[in-house]
Short mmCIF file of C-alpha atoms and ligand atoms in Angstrom, two decimals:
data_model
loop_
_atom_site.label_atom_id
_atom_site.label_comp_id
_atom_site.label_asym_id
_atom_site.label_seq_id
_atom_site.Cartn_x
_atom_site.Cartn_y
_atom_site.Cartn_z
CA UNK A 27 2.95 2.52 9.00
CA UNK A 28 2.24 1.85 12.47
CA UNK A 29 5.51 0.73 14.34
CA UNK A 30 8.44 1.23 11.80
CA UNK A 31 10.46 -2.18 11.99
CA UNK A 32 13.21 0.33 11.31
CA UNK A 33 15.73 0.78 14.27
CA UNK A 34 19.25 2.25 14.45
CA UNK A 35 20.61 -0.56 11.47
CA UNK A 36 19.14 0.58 8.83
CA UNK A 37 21.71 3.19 7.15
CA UNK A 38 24.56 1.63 5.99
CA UNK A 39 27.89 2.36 8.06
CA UNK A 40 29.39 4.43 4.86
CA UNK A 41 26.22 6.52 4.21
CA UNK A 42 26.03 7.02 8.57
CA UNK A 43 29.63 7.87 8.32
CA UNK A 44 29.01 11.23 5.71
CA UNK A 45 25.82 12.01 7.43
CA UNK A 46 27.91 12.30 11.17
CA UNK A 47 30.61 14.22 9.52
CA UNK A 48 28.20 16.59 8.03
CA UNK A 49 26.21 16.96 11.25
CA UNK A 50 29.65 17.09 13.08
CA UNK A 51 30.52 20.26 11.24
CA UNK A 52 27.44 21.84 12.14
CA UNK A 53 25.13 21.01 9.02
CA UNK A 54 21.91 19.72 8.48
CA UNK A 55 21.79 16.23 6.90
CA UNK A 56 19.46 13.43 5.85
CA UNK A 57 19.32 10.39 3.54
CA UNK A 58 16.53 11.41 1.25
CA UNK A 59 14.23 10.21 -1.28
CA UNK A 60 14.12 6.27 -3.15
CA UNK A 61 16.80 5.23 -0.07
CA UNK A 62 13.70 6.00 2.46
CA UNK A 63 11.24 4.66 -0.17
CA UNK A 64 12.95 1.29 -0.34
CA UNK A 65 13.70 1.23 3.21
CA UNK A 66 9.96 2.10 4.33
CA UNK A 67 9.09 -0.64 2.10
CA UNK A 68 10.99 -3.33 3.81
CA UNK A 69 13.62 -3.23 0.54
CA UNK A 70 17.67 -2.59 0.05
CA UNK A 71 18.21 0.36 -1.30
CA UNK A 72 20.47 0.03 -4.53
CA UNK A 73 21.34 3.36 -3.43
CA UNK A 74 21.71 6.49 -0.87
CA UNK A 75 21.34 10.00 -1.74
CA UNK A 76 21.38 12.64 0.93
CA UNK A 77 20.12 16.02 1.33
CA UNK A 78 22.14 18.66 3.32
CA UNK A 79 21.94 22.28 4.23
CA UNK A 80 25.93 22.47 3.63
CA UNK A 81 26.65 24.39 0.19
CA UNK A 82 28.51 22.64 -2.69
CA UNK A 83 32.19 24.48 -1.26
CA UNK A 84 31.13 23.34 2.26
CA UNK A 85 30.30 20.19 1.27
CA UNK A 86 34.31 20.20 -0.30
CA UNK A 87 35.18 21.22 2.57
CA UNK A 88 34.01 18.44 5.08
CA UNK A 89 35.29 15.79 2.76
CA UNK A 90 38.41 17.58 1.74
CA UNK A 91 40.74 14.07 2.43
CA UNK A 92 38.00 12.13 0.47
CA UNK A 93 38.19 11.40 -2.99
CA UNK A 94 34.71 12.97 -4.73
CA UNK A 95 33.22 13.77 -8.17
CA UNK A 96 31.59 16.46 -9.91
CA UNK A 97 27.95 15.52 -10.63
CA UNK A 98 26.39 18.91 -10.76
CA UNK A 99 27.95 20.94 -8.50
CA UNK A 100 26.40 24.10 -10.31
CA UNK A 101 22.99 22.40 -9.05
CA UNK A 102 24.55 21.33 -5.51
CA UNK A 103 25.48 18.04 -5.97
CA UNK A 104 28.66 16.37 -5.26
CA UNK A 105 29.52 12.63 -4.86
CA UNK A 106 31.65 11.56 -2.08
CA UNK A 107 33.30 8.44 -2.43
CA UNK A 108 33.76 6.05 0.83
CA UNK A 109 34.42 2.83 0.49
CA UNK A 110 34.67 3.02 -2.87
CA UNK A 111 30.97 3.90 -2.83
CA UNK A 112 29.76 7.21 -4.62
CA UNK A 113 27.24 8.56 -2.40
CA UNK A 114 25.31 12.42 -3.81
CA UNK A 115 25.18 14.93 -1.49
CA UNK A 116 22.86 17.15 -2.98
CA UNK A 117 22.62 20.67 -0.97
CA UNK A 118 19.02 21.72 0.16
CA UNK A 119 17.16 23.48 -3.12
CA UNK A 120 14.41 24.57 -4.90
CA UNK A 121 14.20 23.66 -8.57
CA UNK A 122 13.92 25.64 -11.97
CA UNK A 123 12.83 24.27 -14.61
CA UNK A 124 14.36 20.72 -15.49
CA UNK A 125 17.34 20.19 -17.90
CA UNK A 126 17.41 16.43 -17.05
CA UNK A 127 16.19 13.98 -14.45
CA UNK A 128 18.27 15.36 -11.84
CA UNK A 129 19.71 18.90 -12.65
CA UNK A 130 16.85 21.90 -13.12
CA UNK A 131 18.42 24.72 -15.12
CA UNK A 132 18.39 26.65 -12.20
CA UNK A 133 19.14 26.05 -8.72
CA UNK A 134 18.00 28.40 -5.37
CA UNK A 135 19.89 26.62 -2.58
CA UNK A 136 17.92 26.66 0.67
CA UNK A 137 18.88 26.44 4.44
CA UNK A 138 15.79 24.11 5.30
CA UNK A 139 14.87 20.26 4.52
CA UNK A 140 11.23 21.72 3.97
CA UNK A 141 11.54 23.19 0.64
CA UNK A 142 13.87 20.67 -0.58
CA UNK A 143 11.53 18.01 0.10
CA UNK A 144 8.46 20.02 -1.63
CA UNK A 145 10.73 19.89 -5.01
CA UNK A 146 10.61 16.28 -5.03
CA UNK A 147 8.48 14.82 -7.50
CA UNK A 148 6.40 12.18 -5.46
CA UNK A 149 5.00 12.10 -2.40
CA UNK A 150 6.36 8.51 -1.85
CA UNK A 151 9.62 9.93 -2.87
CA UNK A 152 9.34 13.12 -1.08
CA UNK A 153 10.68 11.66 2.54
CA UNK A 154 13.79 12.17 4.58
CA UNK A 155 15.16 10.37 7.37
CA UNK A 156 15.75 12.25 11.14
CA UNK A 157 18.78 11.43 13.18
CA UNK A 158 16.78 8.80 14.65
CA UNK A 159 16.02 7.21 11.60
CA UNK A 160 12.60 7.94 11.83
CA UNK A 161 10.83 9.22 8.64
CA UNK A 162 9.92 13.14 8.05
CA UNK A 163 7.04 12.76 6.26
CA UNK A 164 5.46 16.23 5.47
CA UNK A 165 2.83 15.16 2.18
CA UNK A 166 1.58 12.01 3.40
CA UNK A 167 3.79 9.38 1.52
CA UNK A 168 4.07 6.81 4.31
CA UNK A 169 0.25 7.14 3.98
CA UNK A 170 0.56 6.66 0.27
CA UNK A 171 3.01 3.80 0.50
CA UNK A 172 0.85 1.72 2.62
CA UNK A 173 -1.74 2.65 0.18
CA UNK A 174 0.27 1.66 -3.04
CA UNK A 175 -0.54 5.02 -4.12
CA UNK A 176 1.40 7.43 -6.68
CA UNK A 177 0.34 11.19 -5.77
CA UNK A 178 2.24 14.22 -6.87
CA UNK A 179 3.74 16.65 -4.31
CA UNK A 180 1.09 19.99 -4.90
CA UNK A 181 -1.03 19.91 -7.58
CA UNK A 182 0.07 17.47 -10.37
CA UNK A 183 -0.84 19.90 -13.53
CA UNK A 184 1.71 22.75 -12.17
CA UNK A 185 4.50 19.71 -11.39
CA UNK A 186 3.79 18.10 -14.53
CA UNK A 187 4.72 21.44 -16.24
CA UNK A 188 7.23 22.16 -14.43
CA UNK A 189 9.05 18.80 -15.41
CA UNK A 190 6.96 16.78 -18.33
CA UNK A 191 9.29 13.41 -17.55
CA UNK A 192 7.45 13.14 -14.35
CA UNK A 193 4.66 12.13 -15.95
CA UNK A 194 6.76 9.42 -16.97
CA UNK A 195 8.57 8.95 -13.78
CA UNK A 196 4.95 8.66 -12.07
CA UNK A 197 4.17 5.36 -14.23
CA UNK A 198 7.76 3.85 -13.97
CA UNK A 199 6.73 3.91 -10.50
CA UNK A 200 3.55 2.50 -10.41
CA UNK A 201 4.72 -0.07 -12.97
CA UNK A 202 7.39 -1.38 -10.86
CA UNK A 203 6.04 -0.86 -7.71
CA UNK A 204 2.29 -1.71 -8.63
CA UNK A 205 0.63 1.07 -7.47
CA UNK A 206 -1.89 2.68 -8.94
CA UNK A 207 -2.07 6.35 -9.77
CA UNK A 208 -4.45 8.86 -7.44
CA UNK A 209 -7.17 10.13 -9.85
CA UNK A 210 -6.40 13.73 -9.98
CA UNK A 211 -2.49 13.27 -10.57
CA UNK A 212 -4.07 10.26 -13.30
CA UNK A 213 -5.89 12.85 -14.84
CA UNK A 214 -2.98 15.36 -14.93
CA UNK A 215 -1.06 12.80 -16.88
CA UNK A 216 -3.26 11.92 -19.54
CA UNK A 217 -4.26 15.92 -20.20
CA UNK A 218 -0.61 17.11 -19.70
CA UNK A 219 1.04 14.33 -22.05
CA UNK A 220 1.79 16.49 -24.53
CA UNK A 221 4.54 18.07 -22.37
CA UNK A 222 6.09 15.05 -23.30
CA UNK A 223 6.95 16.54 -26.63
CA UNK A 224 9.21 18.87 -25.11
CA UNK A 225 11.92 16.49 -23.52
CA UNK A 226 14.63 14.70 -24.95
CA UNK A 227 14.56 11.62 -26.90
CA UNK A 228 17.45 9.63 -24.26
CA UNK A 229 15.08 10.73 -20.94
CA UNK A 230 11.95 9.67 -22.53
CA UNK A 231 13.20 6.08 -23.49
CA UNK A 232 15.21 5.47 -20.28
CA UNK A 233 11.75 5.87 -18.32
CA UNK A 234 9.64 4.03 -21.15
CA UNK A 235 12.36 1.03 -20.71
CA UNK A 236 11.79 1.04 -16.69
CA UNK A 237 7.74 0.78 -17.50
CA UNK A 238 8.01 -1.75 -19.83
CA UNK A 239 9.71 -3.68 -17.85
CA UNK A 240 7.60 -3.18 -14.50
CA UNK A 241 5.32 -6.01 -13.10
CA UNK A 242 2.35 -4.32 -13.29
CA UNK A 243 3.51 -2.71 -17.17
CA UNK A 244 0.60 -4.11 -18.68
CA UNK A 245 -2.56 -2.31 -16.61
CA UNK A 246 -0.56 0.95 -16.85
CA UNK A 247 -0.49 0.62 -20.61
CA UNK A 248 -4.48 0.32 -20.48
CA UNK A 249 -4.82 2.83 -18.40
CA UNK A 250 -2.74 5.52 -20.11
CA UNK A 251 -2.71 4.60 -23.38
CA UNK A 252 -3.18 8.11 -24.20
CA UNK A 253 0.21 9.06 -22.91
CA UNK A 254 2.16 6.01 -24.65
CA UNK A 255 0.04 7.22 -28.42
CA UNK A 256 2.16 10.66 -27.68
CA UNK A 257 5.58 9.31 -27.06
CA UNK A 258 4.75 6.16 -29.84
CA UNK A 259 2.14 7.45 -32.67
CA UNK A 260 3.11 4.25 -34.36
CA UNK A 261 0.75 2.23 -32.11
CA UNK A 262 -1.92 4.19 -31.87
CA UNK A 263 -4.00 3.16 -34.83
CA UNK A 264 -4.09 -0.30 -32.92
CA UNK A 265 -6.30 0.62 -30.53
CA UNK A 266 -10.03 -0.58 -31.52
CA UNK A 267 -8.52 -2.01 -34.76
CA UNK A 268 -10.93 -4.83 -35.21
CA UNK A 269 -9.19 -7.93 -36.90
CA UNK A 270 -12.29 -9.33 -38.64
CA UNK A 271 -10.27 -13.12 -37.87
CA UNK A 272 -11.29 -16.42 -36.74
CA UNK A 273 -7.66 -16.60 -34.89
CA UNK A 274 -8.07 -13.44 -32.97
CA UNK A 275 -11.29 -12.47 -30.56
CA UNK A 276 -10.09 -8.90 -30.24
CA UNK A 277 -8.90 -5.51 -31.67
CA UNK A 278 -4.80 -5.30 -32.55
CA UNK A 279 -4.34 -3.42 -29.27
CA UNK A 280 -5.49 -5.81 -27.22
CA UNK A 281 -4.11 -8.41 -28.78
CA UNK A 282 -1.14 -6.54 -28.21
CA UNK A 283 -0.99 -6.09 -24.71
CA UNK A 284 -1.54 -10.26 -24.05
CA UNK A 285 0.76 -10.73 -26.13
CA UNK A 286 3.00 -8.34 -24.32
CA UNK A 287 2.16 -9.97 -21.11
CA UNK A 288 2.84 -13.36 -21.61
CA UNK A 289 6.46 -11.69 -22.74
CA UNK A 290 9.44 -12.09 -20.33
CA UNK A 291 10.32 -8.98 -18.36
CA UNK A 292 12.83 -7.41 -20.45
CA UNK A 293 13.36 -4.41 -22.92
CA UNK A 294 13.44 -5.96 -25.93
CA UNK A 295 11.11 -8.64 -25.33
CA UNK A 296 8.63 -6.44 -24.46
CA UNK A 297 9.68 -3.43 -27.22
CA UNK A 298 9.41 -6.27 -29.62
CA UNK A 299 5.57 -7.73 -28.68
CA UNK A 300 4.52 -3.97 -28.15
CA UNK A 301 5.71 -3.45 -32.01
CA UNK A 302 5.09 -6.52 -33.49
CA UNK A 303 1.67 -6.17 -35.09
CA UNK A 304 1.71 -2.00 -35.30
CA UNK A 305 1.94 -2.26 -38.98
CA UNK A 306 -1.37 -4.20 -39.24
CA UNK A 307 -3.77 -1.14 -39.60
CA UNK A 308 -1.90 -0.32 -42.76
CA UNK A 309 -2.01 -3.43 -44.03
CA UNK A 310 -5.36 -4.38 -43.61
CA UNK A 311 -7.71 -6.12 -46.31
CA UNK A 312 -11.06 -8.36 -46.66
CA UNK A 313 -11.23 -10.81 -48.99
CA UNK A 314 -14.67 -12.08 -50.39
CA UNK A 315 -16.20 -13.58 -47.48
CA UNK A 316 -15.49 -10.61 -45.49
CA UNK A 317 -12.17 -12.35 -43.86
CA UNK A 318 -9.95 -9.95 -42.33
CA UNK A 319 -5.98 -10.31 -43.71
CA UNK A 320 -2.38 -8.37 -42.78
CA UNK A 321 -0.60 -9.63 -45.77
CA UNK A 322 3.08 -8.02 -45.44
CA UNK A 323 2.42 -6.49 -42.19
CA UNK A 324 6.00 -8.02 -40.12
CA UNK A 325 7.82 -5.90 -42.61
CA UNK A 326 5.61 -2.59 -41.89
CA UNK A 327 5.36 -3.33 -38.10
CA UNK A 328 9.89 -3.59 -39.00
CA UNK A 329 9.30 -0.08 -40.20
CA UNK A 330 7.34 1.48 -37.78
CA UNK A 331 9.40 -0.12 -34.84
CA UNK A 332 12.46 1.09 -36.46
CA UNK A 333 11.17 4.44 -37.09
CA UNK A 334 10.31 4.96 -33.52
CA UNK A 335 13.23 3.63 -32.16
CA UNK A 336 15.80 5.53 -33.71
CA UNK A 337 13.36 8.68 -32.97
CA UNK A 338 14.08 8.06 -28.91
CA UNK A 339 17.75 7.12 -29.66
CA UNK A 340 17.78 3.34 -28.84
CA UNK A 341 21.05 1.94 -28.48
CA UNK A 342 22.21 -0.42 -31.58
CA UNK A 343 22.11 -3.42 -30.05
CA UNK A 344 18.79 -3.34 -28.60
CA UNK A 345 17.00 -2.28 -32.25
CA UNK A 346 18.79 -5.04 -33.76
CA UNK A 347 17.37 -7.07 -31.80
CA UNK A 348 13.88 -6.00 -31.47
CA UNK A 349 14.01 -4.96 -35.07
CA UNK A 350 14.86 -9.06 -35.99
CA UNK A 351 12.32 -10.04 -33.63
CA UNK A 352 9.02 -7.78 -35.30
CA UNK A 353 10.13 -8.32 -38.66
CA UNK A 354 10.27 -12.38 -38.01
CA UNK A 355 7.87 -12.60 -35.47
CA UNK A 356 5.49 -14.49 -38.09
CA UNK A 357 7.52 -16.74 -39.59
CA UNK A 358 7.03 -20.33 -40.48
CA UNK A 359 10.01 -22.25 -39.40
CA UNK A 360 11.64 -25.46 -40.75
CA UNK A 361 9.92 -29.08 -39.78
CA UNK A 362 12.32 -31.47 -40.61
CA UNK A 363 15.93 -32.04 -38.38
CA UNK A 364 17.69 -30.92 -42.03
CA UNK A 365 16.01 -28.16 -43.15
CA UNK A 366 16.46 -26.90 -39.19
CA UNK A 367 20.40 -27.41 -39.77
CA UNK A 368 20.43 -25.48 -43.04
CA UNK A 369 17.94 -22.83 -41.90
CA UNK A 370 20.77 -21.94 -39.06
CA UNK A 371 23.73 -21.76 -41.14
CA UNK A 372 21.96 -18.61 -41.52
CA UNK A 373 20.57 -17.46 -38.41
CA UNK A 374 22.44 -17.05 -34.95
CA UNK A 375 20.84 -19.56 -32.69
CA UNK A 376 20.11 -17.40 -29.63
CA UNK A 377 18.31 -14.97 -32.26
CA UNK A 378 16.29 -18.30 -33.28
CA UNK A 379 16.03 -18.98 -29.38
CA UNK A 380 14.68 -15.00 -28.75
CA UNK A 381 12.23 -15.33 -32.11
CA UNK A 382 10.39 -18.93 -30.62
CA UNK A 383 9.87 -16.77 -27.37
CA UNK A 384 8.22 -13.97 -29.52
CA UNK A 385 6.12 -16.58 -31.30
CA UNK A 386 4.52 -18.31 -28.58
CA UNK A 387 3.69 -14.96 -26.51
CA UNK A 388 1.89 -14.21 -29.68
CA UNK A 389 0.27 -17.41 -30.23
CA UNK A 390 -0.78 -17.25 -26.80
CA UNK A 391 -2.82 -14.28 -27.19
CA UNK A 392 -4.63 -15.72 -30.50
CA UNK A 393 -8.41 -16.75 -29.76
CA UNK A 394 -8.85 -19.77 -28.33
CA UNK A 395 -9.97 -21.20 -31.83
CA UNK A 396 -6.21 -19.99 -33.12
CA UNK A 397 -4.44 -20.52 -29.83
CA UNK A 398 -3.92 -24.77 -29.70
CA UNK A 399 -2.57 -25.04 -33.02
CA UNK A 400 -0.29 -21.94 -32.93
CA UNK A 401 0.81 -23.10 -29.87
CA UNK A 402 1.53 -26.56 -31.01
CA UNK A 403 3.82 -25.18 -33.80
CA UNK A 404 6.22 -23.66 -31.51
CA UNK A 405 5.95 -26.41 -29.05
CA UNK A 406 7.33 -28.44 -32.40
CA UNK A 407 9.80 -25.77 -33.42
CA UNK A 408 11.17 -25.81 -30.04
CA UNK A 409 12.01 -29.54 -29.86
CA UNK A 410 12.86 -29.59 -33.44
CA UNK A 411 15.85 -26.90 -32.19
CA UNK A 412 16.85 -29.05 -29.39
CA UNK A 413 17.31 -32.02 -31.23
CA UNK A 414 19.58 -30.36 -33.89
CA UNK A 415 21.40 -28.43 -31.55
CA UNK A 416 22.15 -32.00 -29.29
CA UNK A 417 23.78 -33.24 -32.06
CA UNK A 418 26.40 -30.43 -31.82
CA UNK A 419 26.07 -30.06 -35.50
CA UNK A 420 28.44 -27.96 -37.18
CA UNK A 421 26.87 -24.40 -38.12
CA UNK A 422 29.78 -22.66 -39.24
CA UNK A 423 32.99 -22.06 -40.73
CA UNK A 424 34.71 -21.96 -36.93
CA UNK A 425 33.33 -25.62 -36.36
CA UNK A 426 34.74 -27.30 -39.50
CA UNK A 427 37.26 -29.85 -39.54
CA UNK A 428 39.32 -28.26 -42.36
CA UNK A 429 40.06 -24.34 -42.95
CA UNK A 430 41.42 -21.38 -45.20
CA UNK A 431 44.68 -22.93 -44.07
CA UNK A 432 44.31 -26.39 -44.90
CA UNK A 433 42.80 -25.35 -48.51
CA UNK A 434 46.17 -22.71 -49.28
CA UNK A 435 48.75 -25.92 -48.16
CA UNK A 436 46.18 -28.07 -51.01
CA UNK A 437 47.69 -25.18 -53.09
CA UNK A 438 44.35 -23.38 -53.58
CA UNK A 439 44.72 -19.62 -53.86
CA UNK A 440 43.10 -17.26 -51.24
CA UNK A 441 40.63 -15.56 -52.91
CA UNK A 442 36.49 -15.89 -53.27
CA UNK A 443 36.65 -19.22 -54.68
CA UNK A 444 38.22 -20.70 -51.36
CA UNK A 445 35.13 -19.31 -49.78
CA UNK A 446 32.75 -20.64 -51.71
CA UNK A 447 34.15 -23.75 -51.74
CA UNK A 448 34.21 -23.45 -47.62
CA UNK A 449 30.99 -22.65 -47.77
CA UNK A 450 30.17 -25.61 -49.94
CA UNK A 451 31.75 -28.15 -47.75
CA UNK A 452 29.79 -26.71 -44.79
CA UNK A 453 26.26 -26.84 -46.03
CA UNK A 454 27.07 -30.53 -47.01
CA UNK A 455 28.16 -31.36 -43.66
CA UNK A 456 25.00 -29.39 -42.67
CA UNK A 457 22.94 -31.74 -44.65
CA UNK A 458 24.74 -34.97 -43.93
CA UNK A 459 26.12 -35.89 -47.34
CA UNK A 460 29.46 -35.16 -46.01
CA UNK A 461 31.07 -35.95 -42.80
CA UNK A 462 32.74 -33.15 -40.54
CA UNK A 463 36.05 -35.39 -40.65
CA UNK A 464 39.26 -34.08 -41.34
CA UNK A 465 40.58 -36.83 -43.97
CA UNK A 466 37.43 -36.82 -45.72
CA UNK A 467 36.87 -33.49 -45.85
CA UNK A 468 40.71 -32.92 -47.32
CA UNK A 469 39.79 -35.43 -49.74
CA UNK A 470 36.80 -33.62 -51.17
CA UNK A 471 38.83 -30.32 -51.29
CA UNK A 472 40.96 -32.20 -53.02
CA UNK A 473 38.86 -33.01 -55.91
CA UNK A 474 37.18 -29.63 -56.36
CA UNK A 475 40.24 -27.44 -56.63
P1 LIG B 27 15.23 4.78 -8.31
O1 LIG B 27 15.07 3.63 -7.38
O2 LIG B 27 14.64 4.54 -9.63
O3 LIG B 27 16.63 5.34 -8.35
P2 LIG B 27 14.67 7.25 -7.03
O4 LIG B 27 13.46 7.73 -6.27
O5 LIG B 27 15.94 7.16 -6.27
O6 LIG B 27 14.28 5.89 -7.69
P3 LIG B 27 16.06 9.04 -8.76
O7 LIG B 27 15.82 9.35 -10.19
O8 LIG B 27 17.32 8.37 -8.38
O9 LIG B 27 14.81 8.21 -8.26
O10 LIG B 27 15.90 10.40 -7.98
C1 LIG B 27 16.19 10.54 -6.59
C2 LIG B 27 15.16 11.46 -5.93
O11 LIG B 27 15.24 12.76 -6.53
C3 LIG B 27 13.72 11.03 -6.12
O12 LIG B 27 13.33 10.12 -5.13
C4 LIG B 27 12.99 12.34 -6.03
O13 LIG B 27 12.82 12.73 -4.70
C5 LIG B 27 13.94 13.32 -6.68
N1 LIG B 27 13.71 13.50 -8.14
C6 LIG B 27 14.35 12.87 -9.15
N2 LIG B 27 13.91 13.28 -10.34
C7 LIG B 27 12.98 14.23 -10.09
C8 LIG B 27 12.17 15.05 -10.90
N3 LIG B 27 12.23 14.96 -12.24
N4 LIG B 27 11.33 15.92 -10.29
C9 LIG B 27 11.28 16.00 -8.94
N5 LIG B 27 12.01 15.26 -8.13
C10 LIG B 27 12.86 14.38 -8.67
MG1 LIG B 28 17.91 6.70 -7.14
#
């Protein structure tokens, strides 16, 4: 990057304020890694982490009237708090082998920036700013920046095993970022994968979520499909899956990945399309005119998503969720204002919201024969929703004009009856043949105790 539009502002007066005290007691120190990244790019860092030749005691030491916490000080980092900002010191190191995405098993702690910065994982990430604030640069990443360009530091095989995750670390990156991946490190990925087998469930999703949600998520799922197969055998029978169907004009993977793309740029949207036909090679038959069907495939797709879910650990709230969305993603809703009403006394209405979004991702990745009319239906669905819910109609118990309460001073005894006769009241008030009015509503209770 020719002229750096980076002068004296660009560390922030905390981070400037640890990196004078270290330097003031005779250390080494430099804001390192993603903070330069960002920065080089033009972006705010959402955080600083600095490198120092100061050991972990030392680094105690310099801060000793600062409040500070424990991060890994076995692996040399501590995390000084000024401002109420945490900020890692890390001391210079070479790495072990990897426990997690920050702390190697075992730590060598160094004197220079040199080796510290030929740990790192990318070259883009492998940069360290002077007292100047100009970037050391010693494997080409400003090069690789301006060329939206994700190259391993050294030679991506030994890095790779050293640390499988980077292999997903390297595609978060280009996902996000939109780079693409230099061949040989590409290569690296896709014959190294299986080192993915060897690292824990939580790391492996927490990566997988930041690629799924990247802008360019979709081309690095094309690209290394291989690598997603390893971590997710459910999808892999997808891939050249033809559908043998006048709605679709290519194979379930494909279909997939539209589908994905037309998806809004978050977790369980995009978990959700990537599922939501997996279970359609198993459920694959031909009827007599040599018509391809997936009878019963939601359910299966249900079960494969779940299975691989609860393999990488997915929090609860997040497989509910994308769980709901696979198993539904097909279904018909109601056409009529009523029917809507009844059909959510049953359904929570930002699930039904989540569901339409699913649906018309997928209908928009039909073929253009299936496409209009899919669309259509959702388009109908949609306003059908908004209508109902404009009437503020009452969906549930909370909303009703009379309760539990009202029924016991009636003299009706708490027990299951009250509820069904709650419950009874409600889907007539969902249907119209009552009136959500207190009186009235009294008066019917009346008569059916
Ligand atoms: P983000 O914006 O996602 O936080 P980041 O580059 O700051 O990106 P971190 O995971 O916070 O990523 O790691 C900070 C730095 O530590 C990286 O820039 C990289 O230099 C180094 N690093 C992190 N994980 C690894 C790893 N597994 N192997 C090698 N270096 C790593
Ligand atoms: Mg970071």
């Amino acid at each position: 990057m020719g002229d750096p539009a980076h002068n004296r502002t660009m560390i922030p007066e905390y981070v400037n304020f640890i990196l004078l005290r270290l330097r003031q007691a005779g250390h080494l120190a430099f804001a390192v890694g993603g903070c330069v990244r960002d920065i080089l790019r033009g972006e705010t860092p959402h955080d600083w982490d600095i490198c120092t030749s100061a050991r972990p005691e030392e680094i105690e030491e310099v801060f000793s009237d600062f409040p500070w916490i424990d991060t890994g000080k076995r692996h040399g980092t501590i995390a000084v708090i000024v401002d109420h900002r945490p900020v890692e010191i890390t001391t210079f190191r070479a790495d072990g082998a990897y426990l997690d995405n920050r702390h190697p098993q075992t730590v060598t702690f160094l004197n220079d920036l040199e080796g510290d910065l030929s740990r790192r994982d990318f070259t883009i990430n492998a940069m360290a700013l002077d007292e100047q604030e100009q970037p050391i640069d010693l494997f080409g990443g400003r090069q690789d920046l301006q060329a939206h360009i994700i190259r391993t530091v050294g030679d991506p095989r030994e890095r790779f095993q050293e640390d499988g995750l980077r292999i997903l670390r390297g595609l978060r990156f280009a996902a996000r970022l939109d780079f693409t991946v230099e061949p040989e490190t590409a290569r690296a990925m896709i014959e190294e994968r299986d080192l993915l087998k060897n690292i824990s469930a939580e790391r492996i999703f927490t990566e997988l979520k930041g690629i799924l949600v990247g802008p360019a998520a979709v081309r690095i799922l094309r690209e290394f499909a291989p690598v997603f197969f390893t971590i997710l055998p459910e999808l892999a029978s997808m891939e050249g899956f033809e559908q043998h169907s006048p709605y679709h004009d290519s194979d379930v993977w494909e279909h997939t990945l539209r589908a994905f793309e037309a998806s809004p740029a978050e977790p369980v949207f995009r978990l959700a399309l990537l599922f939501h036909d997996c279970g359609k090679p198993a459920c694959f038959t031909r009827d007599e005119t040599g018509r391809g069907h997936f009878y019963g495939h939601p359910k299966k797709s249900r079960e494969l998503a779940e299975q691989a879910l609860r393999r990488l650990k997915c929090d609860s709230d997040t497989l509910d969720r994308v769980l709901y969305l696979v198993e539904k993603h097909d279904t018909w809703l109601p056409e009529t204002e009523k029917n809507m009403r009844r059909f959510l006394l049953h359904e929570d209405v930002d699930r039904v919201r989540d569901l339409l979004i699913v649906e018309r991702c997928d209908a928009l990745a039909h073929s253009p024969f299936g496409r209009d009319p899919a669309i259509a239906n959702v388009d109908k669905w949609e306003a059908l929703l908004a209508a109902v819910l404009a009437e503020k109609p009452c969906l549930s118990l909370k909303d009703l004009a009379v309760s539990g309460g009202d029924l016991l001073s009636l003299g009706m005894a708490p027990g299951p009856l009250m509820g069904q006769l709650l419950n009874d009241i409600l889907e007539q008030v969902a249907d119209g043949t009552l009136e959500n009015d207190r009186a009235a509503l009294l008066a019917y209770a009346k008569n059916h105790i």
